[in-house]
Amino acid sequence: MIHSLFMINQSGDVFLEKHWKSVISRSIVDYFFDVQNKVESPVDIPPVIATPHHYLISIYRCNLHLVCVCMTEVPPLFVVEFLHRVVETFEDYFGECSESAIKENYVVVYELLDEMLDNGYPLATEANILKEMIKPPNILRTVVNTVTGKSNVSDVLPTGQLSNIPWRRAGVKYTNNEAYFDVIEEVDAIIDKQGGTVSAEIHGYIDCAVKLTGMPDLTMSFVNPRLFDDVSFHPCVRYKRWESDRILSFVPPDGNFRLCSYHIGSGSVVAIPVYIRYYLGSGSVVAIPVYIRQNISWQGGTVGKLDMTVGPKQTMGRTIEQVKVEIPMPKSVLNCTLIASQGKYSFDPVSKILVWDVGKIDQTKLPNIRGTVNLASGSSPAATNPTINVKFAISQLAVSGLKVNRLDMYGEKYKPFKGVKYITKAGRFQVRM
């Protein structure tokens, strides 16, 4: 199924390779580099690249490319999901999935990859099962292993591998029983010059941190379950119960995991609750939390003027935080002389990217930045104006209107502490100038 895995950094260097079924020459990655050189952004690389004798299936996460090599036709989403599991496992073990973290833990990385894939087929991909087999690295364990020559791999098979619930280890005990759920929604949107919505959609997911004793059986219900569209569930969810009652019924893994992910787009208008539909108006399905009033004009051949204001639009009274605006300027721009009423700005003369770190938006005094943009002498401004990339975060708001109704537990007699948090963030949020 999966023959080899190559990890590539931003410089285009293969810093890790792992082979399962047969050793494949590193030169196969040249096909990936050929496609990479033809696109403007790493996210534009097609996930599947067909070569004369192989298929290259890749993802881009944490500024790294993970490229799998397959010699036969396979379901692409099968491989893509496995690659995402690899990244999430590294983040769980090392705190981050970066080139430096992987190089510092090469031994553990190869041990994990050996356990996660067996002869090309996924075997153990749940974090709590892997942690029973391979202990997470720490300074003391590293020193002991170096002196004694032992490895992090356990001699005992995990208890979960032998049960009907392979994602949860047996005999879990906690002094404080608690379950936390984060409903996180990312807004992808393209806004035109006049402020109209060209396209908008929401990618949401529910992340869980469950620390419960024994073998609890949980059910989660929603106020508006018809809002869900294109849902992907963790294997612990009983799908038939969801189909019949629109209730999430599951025995949770121990620790952190993603319960489900969902998508809301233009086809979901019938699922939007009445009060949300009234709030958004009839012309839009997805609420746009921020707006940008911007104007860039070129006077003569060497100087341009920029004026930009950021403000809240549809936030239902919540405060917009962590606002950052990025503008990739034309290559003829030398520097920018601007005055920001709030936050700080910086201009990189090499990448030609103007970054304005706004922070929190105060509705009584909207953030504004204005000033001049200087071009190289003899050059002309670009034929088209740049596109603004916006980042933001809103706490205690699910912009889709999704709301958890209740969470019940069966199978255990204690009463756990439960909490739900809502967060809205910017995904690929672009404004045309």
PDB file of C-alpha atoms in Angstrom, residues 198-340:
ATOM      1  CA  VAL A 198     -17.274  36.142  -3.407  1.00  0.00           C
ATOM      2  CA  SER A 199     -17.069  32.828  -1.574  1.00  0.00           C
ATOM      3  CA  ALA A 200     -17.199  31.787   2.061  1.00  0.00           C
ATOM      4  CA  GLU A 201     -17.214  28.509   3.942  1.00  0.00           C
ATOM      5  CA  ILE A 202     -16.497  27.177   7.416  1.00  0.00           C
ATOM      6  CA  HIS A 203     -14.233  24.297   8.374  1.00  0.00           C
ATOM      7  CA  GLY A 204     -14.996  23.239  11.920  1.00  0.00           C
ATOM      8  CA  TYR A 205     -13.828  20.555  14.304  1.00  0.00           C
ATOM      9  CA  ILE A 206     -14.416  19.456  17.880  1.00  0.00           C
ATOM     10  CA  ASP A 207     -11.238  18.780  19.846  1.00  0.00           C
ATOM     11  CA  CYS A 208     -11.502  16.918  23.143  1.00  0.00           C
ATOM     12  CA  ALA A 209      -9.391  16.510  26.249  1.00  0.00           C
ATOM     13  CA  VAL A 210     -10.954  13.618  28.188  1.00  0.00           C
ATOM     14  CA  LYS A 211      -9.557  12.357  31.489  1.00  0.00           C
ATOM     15  CA  LEU A 212     -12.162   9.953  32.838  1.00  0.00           C
ATOM     16  CA  THR A 213     -11.773   6.863  34.995  1.00  0.00           C
ATOM     17  CA  GLY A 214     -12.894   3.443  33.772  1.00  0.00           C
ATOM     18  CA  MET A 215     -14.826   2.921  30.549  1.00  0.00           C
ATOM     19  CA  PRO A 216     -17.302   5.840  30.248  1.00  0.00           C
ATOM     20  CA  ASP A 217     -19.916   5.939  27.502  1.00  0.00           C
ATOM     21  CA  LEU A 218     -20.693   9.513  26.433  1.00  0.00           C
ATOM     22  CA  THR A 219     -23.478  11.089  24.384  1.00  0.00           C
ATOM     23  CA  MET A 220     -23.342  14.624  23.017  1.00  0.00           C
ATOM     24  CA  SER A 221     -26.403  16.358  21.571  1.00  0.00           C
ATOM     25  CA  PHE A 222     -26.692  19.686  19.775  1.00  0.00           C
ATOM     26  CA  VAL A 223     -29.305  22.433  19.673  1.00  0.00           C
ATOM     27  CA  ASN A 224     -29.101  22.531  15.861  1.00  0.00           C
ATOM     28  CA  PRO A 225     -27.642  19.239  14.571  1.00  0.00           C
ATOM     29  CA  ARG A 226     -28.956  19.836  11.019  1.00  0.00           C
ATOM     30  CA  LEU A 227     -26.285  22.512  10.710  1.00  0.00           C
ATOM     31  CA  PHE A 228     -23.636  19.823  10.153  1.00  0.00           C
ATOM     32  CA  ASP A 229     -22.549  19.154   6.595  1.00  0.00           C
ATOM     33  CA  ASP A 230     -19.900  16.785   5.250  1.00  0.00           C
ATOM     34  CA  VAL A 231     -18.972  15.367   8.663  1.00  0.00           C
ATOM     35  CA  SER A 232     -15.932  13.205   9.420  1.00  0.00           C
ATOM     36  CA  PHE A 233     -15.927  11.249  12.693  1.00  0.00           C
ATOM     37  CA  HIS A 234     -13.359   9.659  14.945  1.00  0.00           C
ATOM     38  CA  PRO A 235     -13.643   5.831  14.822  1.00  0.00           C
ATOM     39  CA  CYS A 236     -15.075   5.843  18.358  1.00  0.00           C
ATOM     40  CA  VAL A 237     -18.339   7.475  17.197  1.00  0.00           C
ATOM     41  CA  ARG A 238     -21.315   5.153  16.623  1.00  0.00           C
ATOM     42  CA  TYR A 239     -22.358   6.228  13.153  1.00  0.00           C
ATOM     43  CA  LYS A 240     -25.761   4.505  13.164  1.00  0.00           C
ATOM     44  CA  ARG A 241     -26.791   6.454  16.251  1.00  0.00           C
ATOM     45  CA  TRP A 242     -25.787   9.674  14.516  1.00  0.00           C
ATOM     46  CA  GLU A 243     -27.734   8.781  11.384  1.00  0.00           C
ATOM     47  CA  SER A 244     -30.922   7.979  13.283  1.00  0.00           C
ATOM     48  CA  ASP A 245     -30.922  10.501  16.181  1.00  0.00           C
ATOM     49  CA  ARG A 246     -28.260  13.085  15.258  1.00  0.00           C
ATOM     50  CA  ILE A 247     -26.547  12.358  18.579  1.00  0.00           C
ATOM     51  CA  LEU A 248     -22.838  11.649  19.017  1.00  0.00           C
ATOM     52  CA  SER A 249     -22.515   8.452  21.049  1.00  0.00           C
ATOM     53  CA  PHE A 250     -18.991   7.242  21.802  1.00  0.00           C
ATOM     54  CA  VAL A 251     -16.542   5.678  24.225  1.00  0.00           C
ATOM     55  CA  PRO A 252     -13.774   8.307  24.183  1.00  0.00           C
ATOM     56  CA  PRO A 253     -10.046   7.673  23.867  1.00  0.00           C
ATOM     57  CA  ASP A 254      -7.994   8.642  26.880  1.00  0.00           C
ATOM     58  CA  GLY A 255      -6.441  12.087  26.551  1.00  0.00           C
ATOM     59  CA  ASN A 256      -6.551  14.485  23.599  1.00  0.00           C
ATOM     60  CA  PHE A 257      -8.278  13.586  20.339  1.00  0.00           C
ATOM     61  CA  ARG A 258     -10.441  15.074  17.575  1.00  0.00           C
ATOM     62  CA  LEU A 259     -14.012  13.883  17.880  1.00  0.00           C
ATOM     63  CA  CYS A 260     -15.221  15.112  14.490  1.00  0.00           C
ATOM     64  CA  SER A 261     -14.670  17.662  11.770  1.00  0.00           C
ATOM     65  CA  TYR A 262     -17.295  19.257   9.545  1.00  0.00           C
ATOM     66  CA  HIS A 263     -17.780  21.665   6.691  1.00  0.00           C
ATOM     67  CA  ILE A 264     -20.373  24.382   6.159  1.00  0.00           C
ATOM     68  CA  GLY A 265     -20.613  26.034   2.760  1.00  0.00           C
ATOM     69  CA  SER A 266     -23.060  27.415   0.234  1.00  0.00           C
ATOM     70  CA  GLY A 267     -25.033  24.177   0.245  1.00  0.00           C
ATOM     71  CA  SER A 268     -25.847  24.476   3.942  1.00  0.00           C
ATOM     72  CA  VAL A 269     -28.241  27.423   3.858  1.00  0.00           C
ATOM     73  CA  VAL A 270     -31.219  25.267   4.858  1.00  0.00           C
ATOM     74  CA  ALA A 271     -29.326  24.129   7.933  1.00  0.00           C
ATOM     75  CA  ILE A 272     -28.692  27.638   9.287  1.00  0.00           C
ATOM     76  CA  PRO A 273     -30.996  28.365  12.234  1.00  0.00           C
ATOM     77  CA  VAL A 274     -33.695  30.971  11.707  1.00  0.00           C
ATOM     78  CA  TYR A 275     -32.148  33.555  14.027  1.00  0.00           C
ATOM     79  CA  ILE A 276     -28.773  33.169  12.337  1.00  0.00           C
ATOM     80  CA  ARG A 277     -30.319  33.446   8.877  1.00  0.00           C
ATOM     81  CA  TYR A 278     -32.084  36.624   9.917  1.00  0.00           C
ATOM     82  CA  TYR A 279     -28.855  37.994  11.325  1.00  0.00           C
ATOM     83  CA  LEU A 280     -26.834  37.235   8.196  1.00  0.00           C
ATOM     84  CA  GLY A 281     -29.431  38.325   5.702  1.00  0.00           C
ATOM     85  CA  SER A 282     -30.655  36.375   2.709  1.00  0.00           C
ATOM     86  CA  GLY A 283     -27.584  36.939   0.529  1.00  0.00           C
ATOM     87  CA  SER A 284     -24.981  35.145   2.685  1.00  0.00           C
ATOM     88  CA  VAL A 285     -24.676  31.766   4.334  1.00  0.00           C
ATOM     89  CA  VAL A 286     -21.475  32.300   6.330  1.00  0.00           C
ATOM     90  CA  ALA A 287     -21.112  35.271   8.670  1.00  0.00           C
ATOM     91  CA  ILE A 288     -18.084  37.450   7.868  1.00  0.00           C
ATOM     92  CA  PRO A 289     -16.718  38.614  11.236  1.00  0.00           C
ATOM     93  CA  VAL A 290     -14.445  41.461  10.034  1.00  0.00           C
ATOM     94  CA  TYR A 291     -14.397  44.037   7.286  1.00  0.00           C
ATOM     95  CA  ILE A 292     -11.536  46.062   5.792  1.00  0.00           C
ATOM     96  CA  ARG A 293     -11.917  49.470   4.210  1.00  0.00           C
ATOM     97  CA  GLN A 294      -8.842  49.916   2.072  1.00  0.00           C
ATOM     98  CA  ASN A 295      -7.568  52.126  -0.682  1.00  0.00           C
ATOM     99  CA  ILE A 296      -4.234  52.037  -2.486  1.00  0.00           C
ATOM    100  CA  SER A 297      -3.525  54.541  -5.235  1.00  0.00           C
ATOM    101  CA  TRP A 298      -0.416  55.145  -7.301  1.00  0.00           C
ATOM    102  CA  GLN A 299       0.549  58.767  -7.931  1.00  0.00           C
ATOM    103  CA  GLY A 300       3.013  59.292 -10.717  1.00  0.00           C
ATOM    104  CA  GLY A 301       5.565  56.536 -11.091  1.00  0.00           C
ATOM    105  CA  THR A 302       7.386  56.286  -7.756  1.00  0.00           C
ATOM    106  CA  VAL A 303       4.941  56.919  -4.898  1.00  0.00           C
ATOM    107  CA  GLY A 304       1.701  55.279  -3.809  1.00  0.00           C
ATOM    108  CA  LYS A 305      -0.717  55.995  -0.979  1.00  0.00           C
ATOM    109  CA  LEU A 306      -2.207  53.377   1.314  1.00  0.00           C
ATOM    110  CA  ASP A 307      -5.142  53.842   3.692  1.00  0.00           C
ATOM    111  CA  MET A 308      -6.674  50.900   5.536  1.00  0.00           C
ATOM    112  CA  THR A 309      -9.164  50.465   8.400  1.00  0.00           C
ATOM    113  CA  VAL A 310     -10.169  47.214  10.119  1.00  0.00           C
ATOM    114  CA  GLY A 311     -13.441  46.787  11.986  1.00  0.00           C
ATOM    115  CA  PRO A 312     -15.904  44.174  13.305  1.00  0.00           C
ATOM    116  CA  LYS A 313     -18.827  43.161  11.126  1.00  0.00           C
ATOM    117  CA  GLN A 314     -20.839  40.162  12.374  1.00  0.00           C
ATOM    118  CA  THR A 315     -19.433  39.106  15.734  1.00  0.00           C
ATOM    119  CA  MET A 316     -22.628  38.985  17.823  1.00  0.00           C
ATOM    120  CA  GLY A 317     -21.081  41.302  20.406  1.00  0.00           C
ATOM    121  CA  ARG A 318     -17.822  39.365  20.806  1.00  0.00           C
ATOM    122  CA  THR A 319     -14.372  40.987  20.697  1.00  0.00           C
ATOM    123  CA  ILE A 320     -12.065  40.241  17.779  1.00  0.00           C
ATOM    124  CA  GLU A 321      -8.524  39.424  18.916  1.00  0.00           C
ATOM    125  CA  GLN A 322      -5.156  38.449  17.407  1.00  0.00           C
ATOM    126  CA  VAL A 323      -5.863  40.450  14.249  1.00  0.00           C
ATOM    127  CA  LYS A 324      -2.997  40.431  11.763  1.00  0.00           C
ATOM    128  CA  VAL A 325      -3.040  41.805   8.213  1.00  0.00           C
ATOM    129  CA  GLU A 326      -0.528  40.676   5.585  1.00  0.00           C
ATOM    130  CA  ILE A 327      -0.167  42.385   2.188  1.00  0.00           C
ATOM    131  CA  PRO A 328       2.224  40.947  -0.421  1.00  0.00           C
ATOM    132  CA  MET A 329       3.371  44.125  -2.180  1.00  0.00           C
ATOM    133  CA  PRO A 330       4.528  44.342  -5.827  1.00  0.00           C
ATOM    134  CA  LYS A 331       8.203  43.533  -6.366  1.00  0.00           C
ATOM    135  CA  SER A 332       8.885  47.139  -7.434  1.00  0.00           C
ATOM    136  CA  VAL A 333       8.141  48.436  -3.898  1.00  0.00           C
ATOM    137  CA  LEU A 334      11.260  49.607  -2.047  1.00  0.00           C
ATOM    138  CA  ASN A 335       9.834  50.545   1.354  1.00  0.00           C
ATOM    139  CA  CYS A 336       6.751  51.794   3.193  1.00  0.00           C
ATOM    140  CA  THR A 337       6.392  54.859   5.398  1.00  0.00           C
ATOM    141  CA  LEU A 338       3.194  54.344   7.390  1.00  0.00           C
ATOM    142  CA  ILE A 339       1.526  55.478  10.618  1.00  0.00           C
ATOM    143  CA  ALA A 340      -0.574  52.910  12.511  1.00  0.00           C
TER     144      ALA A 340
END
